mmCIF file of C-alpha atoms in Angstrom:
data_model
loop_
_atom_site.group_PDB
_atom_site.id
_atom_site.type_symbol
_atom_site.label_atom_id
_atom_site.label_comp_id
_atom_site.label_asym_id
_atom_site.label_seq_id
_atom_site.Cartn_x
_atom_site.Cartn_y
_atom_site.Cartn_z
ATOM 1 C CA MET A 3 -6.636 -9.165 -1.910
ATOM 2 C CA GLU A 4 -4.550 -11.226 0.445
ATOM 3 C CA PRO A 5 -3.900 -10.417 4.116
ATOM 4 C CA LEU A 6 -0.258 -10.624 5.193
ATOM 5 C CA THR A 7 1.246 -11.074 8.631
ATOM 6 C CA GLU A 8 4.603 -9.581 7.662
ATOM 7 C CA MET A 9 6.538 -8.176 4.733
ATOM 8 C CA ARG A 10 9.662 -10.207 4.059
ATOM 9 C CA GLU A 11 11.601 -10.042 0.828
ATOM 10 C CA VAL A 12 8.923 -7.842 -0.741
ATOM 11 C CA ASN A 13 9.616 -5.801 -3.847
ATOM 12 C CA LEU A 14 7.722 -2.718 -2.711
ATOM 13 C CA THR A 15 7.046 -1.201 -6.119
ATOM 14 C CA TRP A 16 3.743 0.412 -5.085
ATOM 15 C CA TYR A 17 1.910 0.863 -1.803
ATOM 16 C CA VAL A 18 -1.079 2.762 -0.503
ATOM 17 C CA GLY A 19 -1.268 3.999 3.071
ATOM 18 C CA LEU A 20 -4.893 3.767 4.128
ATOM 19 C CA ASP A 21 -4.312 6.479 6.734
ATOM 20 C CA ALA A 22 -1.722 9.166 7.420
ATOM 21 C CA ASP A 23 0.328 7.029 9.809
ATOM 22 C CA ALA A 24 0.403 4.119 7.390
ATOM 23 C CA THR A 25 1.564 6.459 4.640
ATOM 24 C CA ARG A 26 4.465 7.614 6.823
ATOM 25 C CA ILE A 27 5.346 3.988 7.551
ATOM 26 C CA GLY A 28 5.148 3.125 3.849
ATOM 27 C CA ASP A 29 7.371 6.096 3.017
ATOM 28 C CA ALA A 30 9.952 4.861 5.526
ATOM 29 C CA LEU A 31 9.873 1.354 4.048
ATOM 30 C CA TRP A 32 10.065 2.791 0.520
ATOM 31 C CA THR A 33 13.289 4.596 1.372
ATOM 32 C CA GLY A 34 14.805 1.530 3.053
ATOM 33 C CA GLU A 35 14.485 2.661 6.654
ATOM 34 C CA GLU A 36 14.225 0.096 9.431
ATOM 35 C CA LEU A 37 11.099 0.329 11.578
ATOM 36 C CA ASP A 38 11.430 0.270 15.342
ATOM 37 C CA ASP A 39 9.291 -2.167 17.341
ATOM 38 C CA ALA A 40 6.820 0.514 18.459
ATOM 39 C CA THR A 41 6.154 1.534 14.848
ATOM 40 C CA LYS A 42 5.809 -2.083 13.718
ATOM 41 C CA ALA A 43 3.266 -2.666 16.504
ATOM 42 C CA ARG A 44 1.084 0.156 15.149
ATOM 43 C CA ILE A 45 0.552 -1.664 11.839
ATOM 44 C CA ILE A 46 -2.844 -3.307 12.146
ATOM 45 C CA GLY A 47 -3.530 -4.227 8.534
ATOM 46 C CA LEU A 48 -1.227 -5.315 5.753
ATOM 47 C CA PHE A 49 -2.550 -6.594 2.430
ATOM 48 C CA ARG A 50 -1.227 -7.551 -0.987
ATOM 49 C CA MET A 51 -3.569 -6.677 -3.846
ATOM 50 C CA THR A 52 -3.122 -8.359 -7.199
ATOM 51 C CA PHE A 53 -5.221 -7.254 -10.150
ATOM 52 C CA ARG A 54 -7.009 -9.956 -12.130
ATOM 53 C CA GLU A 55 -6.991 -7.636 -15.119
ATOM 54 C CA PRO A 56 -3.498 -6.091 -15.093
ATOM 55 C CA HIS A 57 -4.220 -4.190 -18.323
ATOM 56 C CA ILE A 58 -6.053 -1.571 -16.229
ATOM 57 C CA MET A 59 -2.825 -0.700 -14.409
ATOM 58 C CA VAL A 60 -0.372 1.963 -15.478
ATOM 59 C CA GLU A 61 2.218 0.382 -17.748
ATOM 60 C CA ARG A 62 5.156 0.720 -15.356
ATOM 61 C CA HIS A 63 3.417 -1.342 -12.635
ATOM 62 C CA LYS A 64 1.464 -3.769 -14.779
ATOM 63 C CA GLY A 65 1.331 -7.176 -13.109
ATOM 64 C CA GLU A 66 3.012 -6.005 -9.891
ATOM 65 C CA PRO A 67 1.164 -6.358 -6.573
ATOM 66 C CA VAL A 68 0.058 -3.284 -4.657
ATOM 67 C CA TYR A 69 0.577 -3.320 -0.902
ATOM 68 C CA LEU A 70 -2.026 -1.725 1.359
ATOM 69 C CA ILE A 71 -0.979 -0.611 4.829
ATOM 70 C CA MET A 72 -3.261 0.372 7.718
ATOM 71 C CA ALA A 73 -1.856 1.703 11.005
ATOM 72 C CA MET A 74 -3.069 3.276 14.200
ATOM 73 C CA THR A 75 -1.685 6.458 15.715
ATOM 74 C CA ALA A 76 0.686 6.425 18.688
ATOM 75 C CA ASP A 77 -2.385 6.929 20.915
ATOM 76 C CA ASN A 78 -4.106 3.839 19.425
ATOM 77 C CA VAL A 79 -6.604 5.632 17.181
ATOM 78 C CA LEU A 80 -7.401 4.429 13.678
ATOM 79 C CA ARG A 81 -8.319 7.106 11.136
ATOM 80 C CA LEU A 82 -8.975 5.524 7.762
ATOM 81 C CA LYS A 83 -8.838 7.611 4.619
ATOM 82 C CA PRO A 84 -10.742 5.565 2.019
ATOM 83 C CA GLN A 85 -10.006 8.191 -0.624
ATOM 84 C CA ASN A 86 -6.352 7.068 -0.463
ATOM 85 C CA LEU A 87 -7.428 3.739 -1.904
ATOM 86 C CA VAL A 88 -9.413 5.356 -4.684
ATOM 87 C CA THR A 89 -6.742 7.868 -5.666
ATOM 88 C CA GLY A 90 -3.614 5.887 -4.752
ATOM 89 C CA LEU A 91 -3.921 2.799 -6.942
ATOM 90 C CA PRO A 92 -1.795 2.618 -10.103
ATOM 91 C CA ILE A 93 -4.796 2.405 -12.412
ATOM 92 C CA ARG A 94 -4.900 3.955 -15.863
ATOM 93 C CA HIS A 95 -7.485 6.672 -16.229
ATOM 94 C CA LEU A 96 -9.983 6.191 -19.019
ATOM 95 C CA GLU A 97 -8.833 9.387 -20.750
ATOM 96 C CA ALA A 98 -5.308 7.970 -20.992
ATOM 97 C CA ALA A 99 -6.546 4.744 -22.565
ATOM 98 C CA THR A 100 -8.161 6.394 -25.555
#
């Protein structure tokens, strides 16, 4: 996992919003929307995750980095949803591998 200070020239093939606001921001980036300065300022964590063992990833995203986004609400509250990380990664399920 690598912390980033900005996303420039990123091929956003997969991302996980670690909270509801970050998911909305990721959705906007996914669809090519420009973020206003106030929205950009709410991003408090941005990470690029690269898997050492890409064979565990779903075939379509094998070897691609996953971007993790964390953001605070407009009233400066951070509400993390750790289950987003567990359920949002492009990892093959064991049943699918057999």
